[in-house]
Amino acid sequence: MLVNISLKQVIDNSYDITIDTLPKLYFDTKVAIVTNGTISKLHLEYLKSKVSAKELIVVTLNDGEEYKNQESIDSILEALFEHRFNRKSMLIAFGGGVIGDMTGFAASIYQRGIDFIQIPTTLLSQVDASVGGKTGMNNKYGKNLIGAFHQPKAVYIDPYFLTTLPVREFGAGVAEIVKMAVTFNKDFFEFLEKADLKNPEVLQEAIKQAVQTKASVVAQDEKEHGVRAALNYGHTFGHVIENETKYKKYLHGEAVAIGMVMANETAVKMNLMSADDALKVKSLLEKYNLPTSYCIQNSQKFYETFFLDKKSSDASITFIIPNGIGDFQITDKVEKDLVISVLDSFGDS
Ligand SMILES: NC(=O)c1ccc[n+]([C@@H]2O[C@H](COP(=O)([O-])OP(=O)(O)OC[C@H]3O[C@@H](n4cnc5c(N)ncnc54)[C@H](O)[C@@H]3O)[C@@H](O)[C@H]2O)c1
């Protein structure tokens, strides 16, 4: 006997991303703002003045990547149950990527899924984490290993929030902007070379272009079966650097900056990128005080650590290698000897 369940469906998960001063937001449902103590001290009153809801609660989590865990997810869910949130209720993620990822994940599992909105407050989360529906948390086996694809209903990017962002956090966001330009858009890269991102109008334009890039990639490949993997440019090397330095020395974007330089050196050795283009990327990163060198003590050990990355299959390592500026290839066919020779060249940096 065979029973077939027909589940073919057309789902429209489209949503708008507004890059402007936060508008007034009206909800005829219960709403929970999920944030942390740092952001709430700086900006919660402003956000509350913009939100009108049937009932508004605030869930304040501890600040830090180390709290991107089950306990924090449980405290979000607990608050929703206590306040009798139902399937029509709404969450607002108000913070950086850590808050955004956890709020989205809690929304994806509360009563099998409710809606949420992203109001990102770091540059990294404005240009990258808030767009695309990847949600999740860390556990003892690694980062973001538990999660779900759950798209927000809307994203509101208000550059005003960035006025309180620490300088290093700003730089970490710039690294992700450079990532989008090098992989997908040469004109955008040339714009960035001339731009001064400290100028609010120029910054807003850069955010717009980065978000457009990310949105178009996600629209083509929501679940990362293909082109979306290019957004991991710099991350294969960066994750090893974060791992070796126990996630303490570098912010994620800083490790990615060094990782991009390493990927570019690999591309140069493969004759896919000119040394001149590699230098241009390095100079752009250095303009925003991002680190571009890293002393590798043991290339063999560094190479082995690639295999801890969940994005590498057991037998091979996937690299995102730029084909010049504005194009890339995703490959698991880079010769080990070539990678080791690149890693060796960082041994004396
Ligand atoms: N979902 C995705 O597609 C995606 C993409 C990239 C990164 N991420 C995730 O994003 C996280 C990193 O995000 P992040 O870089 O935003 O880090 P974060 O969320 O930890 O924020 C960095 C720090 O800045 C503080 N902060 C936030 N907004 C501020 C403001 N306006 N003024 C002053 N301080 C402010 C935060 O409290 C925190 O201390 C990681 O967990 C990463 O896995 C997700």
XYZ file of C-alpha atoms and ligand atoms in Angstrom:
393
model
C 0.000 0.000 0.000
C 1.148 3.456 -0.731
C -0.259 6.696 0.578
C 1.038 9.834 -0.994
C 0.949 13.168 0.779
C 0.990 15.906 -1.795
C 2.858 18.841 -0.313
C 3.712 20.815 -3.389
C 3.329 24.447 -2.513
C 4.251 27.854 -3.750
C 5.496 29.937 -0.846
C 6.056 33.657 -1.099
C 8.554 34.606 1.575
C 9.332 37.990 0.002
C 9.914 40.931 2.291
C 11.026 44.538 2.207
C 14.250 45.920 3.608
C 13.948 49.593 4.496
C 17.179 51.583 4.803
C 16.132 54.823 6.424
C 15.057 56.397 9.690
C 12.964 53.852 11.547
C 9.268 54.477 10.769
C 6.410 54.103 13.262
C 5.419 50.452 13.477
C 1.848 49.431 14.334
C 0.804 45.899 15.334
C -2.624 44.664 16.406
C -0.932 41.671 18.065
C 1.350 41.018 21.049
C 4.940 41.976 20.341
C 8.188 41.034 22.097
C 11.325 43.074 21.565
C 14.350 40.814 22.066
C 17.552 42.700 22.846
C 20.518 42.802 25.238
C 21.513 45.129 28.087
C 24.045 47.092 26.023
C 21.623 47.983 23.248
C 18.672 48.542 25.546
C 20.604 51.169 27.549
C 21.460 53.018 24.353
C 18.408 52.698 22.147
C 15.417 50.919 23.704
C 13.498 54.070 24.604
C 13.843 55.280 21.009
C 12.571 51.966 19.656
C 9.680 51.865 22.117
C 8.634 55.345 21.002
C 8.218 53.918 17.490
C 6.318 50.710 18.297
C 2.642 50.478 19.038
C 1.229 47.022 19.853
C -1.674 45.290 21.614
C 0.834 44.334 24.319
C 4.567 45.050 24.240
C 7.117 43.116 26.267
C 10.910 43.297 26.281
C 13.170 40.262 26.671
C 16.692 41.307 27.646
C 19.440 38.739 27.112
C 23.074 38.758 28.218
C 25.411 40.403 25.720
C 27.967 38.252 23.909
C 28.556 35.422 21.473
C 29.038 33.106 24.481
C 25.359 33.603 25.307
C 24.197 32.551 21.839
C 23.022 29.297 23.364
C 20.113 27.125 24.421
C 19.703 28.948 27.736
C 19.071 32.267 25.993
C 16.655 30.641 23.549
C 14.816 29.114 26.512
C 14.501 32.471 28.214
C 12.936 33.978 25.077
C 10.450 31.081 24.799
C 9.695 31.242 28.529
C 8.733 34.921 28.271
C 6.476 34.206 25.294
C 4.656 31.434 27.140
C 4.318 33.519 30.306
C 2.727 36.347 28.352
C 0.527 33.928 26.406
C 1.845 34.785 22.993
C -0.006 33.002 20.219
C 0.743 32.135 16.614
C -0.178 35.639 15.452
C 2.263 37.305 17.862
C 5.409 38.980 16.604
C 9.051 39.138 17.715
C 11.371 42.067 17.021
C 15.087 41.290 16.954
C 16.766 44.458 18.194
C 20.542 44.152 18.185
C 23.506 42.743 16.325
C 23.818 39.393 14.614
C 23.782 37.444 17.868
C 20.370 38.816 18.867
C 19.096 38.585 15.276
C 20.066 34.932 14.866
C 18.615 33.893 18.227
C 15.382 35.850 17.890
C 14.837 34.397 14.433
C 15.479 30.901 15.735
C 13.109 31.348 18.690
C 10.480 32.652 16.230
C 11.010 29.627 13.993
C 10.229 27.139 16.777
C 7.715 28.920 19.048
C 4.401 27.121 18.434
C 5.997 25.766 15.210
C 6.826 29.174 13.875
C 5.722 32.790 14.307
C 6.687 35.989 12.510
C 9.598 38.218 13.357
C 11.126 41.489 12.234
C 14.795 42.432 12.155
C 15.976 45.822 13.409
C 19.751 45.366 13.208
C 21.995 47.723 15.156
C 25.556 46.741 14.127
C 27.017 47.365 10.686
C 27.652 43.633 10.267
C 24.054 42.765 11.028
C 22.722 45.593 8.850
C 24.631 44.478 5.752
C 24.670 40.741 6.304
C 23.142 38.870 9.261
C 19.668 40.463 9.244
C 19.035 39.572 5.594
C 18.529 36.042 4.320
C 16.767 34.108 7.055
C 19.633 32.122 8.550
C 18.862 31.807 12.251
C 20.438 29.764 14.994
C 22.623 29.311 18.030
C 25.922 27.739 19.074
C 26.568 24.628 21.141
C 29.657 22.861 22.455
C 30.255 21.302 19.032
C 30.578 24.618 17.240
C 29.019 27.847 16.026
C 25.579 28.034 14.405
C 25.261 24.254 14.282
C 21.641 24.389 15.434
C 19.203 26.577 13.565
C 16.626 27.015 10.874
C 15.982 28.997 7.754
C 13.239 31.392 8.813
C 12.855 34.607 6.848
C 11.867 37.805 8.672
C 8.679 39.616 7.655
C 10.610 42.871 7.261
C 14.017 44.398 7.956
C 14.441 48.005 9.101
C 17.972 49.314 8.779
C 18.422 52.652 10.507
C 22.045 53.848 10.188
C 21.427 56.121 13.190
C 22.081 53.157 15.512
C 25.639 52.941 14.192
C 26.546 56.269 15.817
C 27.126 54.415 19.100
C 28.950 51.411 17.625
C 32.550 50.836 18.829
C 35.178 51.440 16.117
C 36.312 47.816 15.907
C 32.714 46.612 15.482
C 32.327 49.125 12.657
C 35.442 47.720 10.961
C 34.102 44.164 11.308
C 31.042 45.255 9.334
C 33.199 46.907 6.673
C 34.955 43.556 6.157
C 31.619 41.958 5.222
C 30.848 44.849 2.857
C 34.222 44.354 1.136
C 33.436 40.625 0.926
C 30.254 41.318 -1.093
C 32.039 43.724 -3.417
C 35.043 41.485 -4.153
C 32.896 38.444 -4.883
C 29.987 40.009 -6.753
C 30.464 43.571 -7.872
C 33.568 45.283 -9.274
C 31.828 48.680 -9.588
C 30.868 48.493 -5.910
C 34.494 47.712 -5.043
C 35.694 50.758 -7.000
C 33.059 52.860 -5.213
C 34.396 51.610 -1.864
C 37.985 52.414 -2.812
C 37.026 56.073 -3.261
C 34.423 56.213 -0.488
C 34.735 57.489 3.045
C 32.377 55.292 5.031
C 32.610 57.656 7.989
C 30.434 59.999 5.957
C 26.801 59.046 6.803
C 25.456 59.529 3.269
C 28.234 57.479 1.726
C 27.761 54.826 4.390
C 24.043 54.609 3.660
C 24.799 54.080 -0.038
C 27.338 51.342 0.811
C 24.807 49.625 3.094
C 22.243 49.765 0.301
C 24.595 48.195 -2.243
C 25.735 45.480 0.177
C 22.133 44.639 1.095
C 21.115 44.564 -2.585
C 23.947 42.119 -3.230
C 23.004 39.884 -0.314
C 19.295 40.029 -1.205
C 19.932 39.012 -4.784
C 22.167 36.110 -3.714
C 19.564 34.881 -1.213
C 16.795 35.204 -3.802
C 18.764 32.908 -6.114
C 19.808 30.368 -3.500
C 17.958 30.674 -0.180
C 19.242 27.445 1.382
C 22.874 27.675 0.256
C 23.012 24.883 -2.273
C 25.121 26.972 -4.643
C 25.906 30.646 -5.114
C 25.098 31.663 -1.504
C 28.237 29.780 -0.432
C 30.263 32.587 -2.032
C 29.324 34.707 0.981
C 31.743 32.466 2.882
C 34.659 34.101 1.017
C 37.394 34.644 3.612
C 35.512 32.498 6.126
C 37.265 29.163 5.463
C 40.595 30.691 6.527
C 38.908 33.045 9.018
C 37.272 30.225 10.972
C 40.656 28.559 11.524
C 42.100 31.859 12.752
C 39.147 32.290 15.153
C 39.605 28.710 16.315
C 43.386 29.072 16.850
C 42.924 32.313 18.772
C 40.021 30.833 20.797
C 37.556 33.469 19.526
C 39.232 36.045 21.795
C 41.755 37.999 19.749
C 39.699 38.887 16.671
C 36.104 39.868 16.020
C 34.533 37.628 13.380
C 34.804 40.320 10.680
C 38.468 40.886 11.551
C 39.258 37.185 11.127
C 37.346 37.258 7.833
C 39.493 40.217 6.692
C 42.667 38.179 7.206
C 40.908 35.200 5.620
C 40.115 37.232 2.504
C 43.770 38.202 2.190
C 44.698 34.496 2.428
C 42.062 33.518 -0.159
C 43.420 36.237 -2.450
C 46.982 34.946 -2.077
C 45.654 31.515 -3.035
C 43.962 33.063 -6.085
C 47.196 34.809 -7.059
C 49.106 31.509 -6.852
C 46.408 29.888 -9.024
C 46.766 32.738 -11.568
C 43.129 33.736 -11.032
C 43.822 37.136 -9.494
C 46.555 39.655 -10.203
C 48.926 40.590 -7.393
C 47.793 44.178 -8.017
C 44.108 43.329 -7.331
C 45.078 41.396 -4.195
C 46.957 44.473 -3.007
C 43.931 46.698 -3.703
C 41.726 44.524 -1.454
C 44.367 44.507 1.285
C 44.708 48.308 1.125
C 40.944 48.784 1.331
C 40.762 46.594 4.456
C 43.686 48.432 6.024
C 41.967 51.774 5.364
C 39.443 50.689 8.027
C 42.162 49.410 10.379
C 41.289 45.794 9.714
C 44.046 43.244 10.342
C 45.510 41.708 7.171
C 48.381 39.628 8.530
C 48.554 36.671 10.867
C 51.507 34.588 11.939
C 50.861 30.918 11.171
C 53.050 28.812 13.473
C 52.282 25.456 11.906
C 50.826 25.326 8.373
C 50.067 21.612 8.575
C 48.044 22.073 11.779
C 46.271 25.101 10.297
C 45.370 22.974 7.251
C 43.998 20.146 9.412
C 41.760 22.615 11.240
C 39.931 23.367 7.959
C 38.258 19.989 8.386
C 36.532 21.107 11.600
C 34.516 23.598 9.533
C 30.989 22.294 9.085
C 31.003 23.596 5.525
C 33.812 21.224 4.534
C 32.921 17.628 3.763
C 35.156 14.990 5.352
C 37.317 14.505 2.312
C 37.656 17.987 0.874
C 37.772 21.648 1.746
C 35.587 24.129 -0.069
C 37.310 27.397 -0.898
C 35.808 30.571 -2.309
C 38.528 31.875 -4.590
C 38.142 35.259 -6.298
C 38.514 35.382 -10.078
C 39.887 38.901 -9.988
C 37.601 41.477 -8.368
C 33.844 41.004 -8.873
C 33.822 37.289 -9.641
C 34.646 34.049 -7.830
C 34.735 30.307 -8.018
C 33.597 27.819 -5.402
C 35.983 24.892 -5.505
C 37.089 21.881 -3.511
C 39.906 21.196 -5.961
C 42.688 23.413 -4.630
C 45.871 21.341 -4.299
C 47.002 20.866 -0.717
C 50.621 21.791 -1.634
C 49.471 25.098 -3.057
C 47.440 25.921 0.078
C 50.364 24.952 2.315
C 52.680 27.221 0.327
C 50.203 30.110 0.864
C 50.013 29.306 4.585
C 53.823 29.121 4.781
C 54.031 32.613 3.312
C 52.066 33.849 6.378
C 54.500 32.107 8.700
C 56.762 35.099 9.040
C 54.164 37.886 8.945
N 22.374 34.971 9.937
C 23.359 35.295 9.135
O 23.247 35.242 7.915
C 24.645 35.778 9.734
C 25.614 36.369 8.917
C 26.775 36.860 9.519
C 26.953 36.753 10.902
N 25.979 36.157 11.648
C 26.117 36.045 13.109
O 26.171 37.366 13.629
C 26.888 37.364 14.851
C 27.831 38.530 14.853
O 27.060 39.701 14.759
P 27.610 41.123 15.239
O 28.938 41.339 14.628
O 26.515 42.089 15.011
O 27.910 40.871 16.793
P 27.039 41.127 18.124
O 25.616 40.864 17.881
O 27.721 40.358 19.198
O 27.252 42.688 18.373
C 28.537 43.160 18.645
C 28.573 44.028 19.910
O 28.037 45.306 19.609
C 27.036 45.645 20.566
N 26.112 46.532 19.866
C 25.138 46.211 18.990
N 24.593 47.309 18.468
C 25.212 48.356 19.040
C 25.080 49.763 18.889
N 24.236 50.305 18.012
N 25.877 50.559 19.650
C 26.784 50.008 20.506
N 26.969 48.687 20.670
C 26.183 47.880 19.932
C 26.471 44.323 20.976
O 25.803 44.406 22.207
C 27.747 43.479 21.046
O 28.419 43.721 22.248
C 27.573 36.014 14.960
O 26.915 35.243 15.927
C 27.404 35.406 13.576
O 27.293 34.005 13.620
C 24.839 35.688 11.093
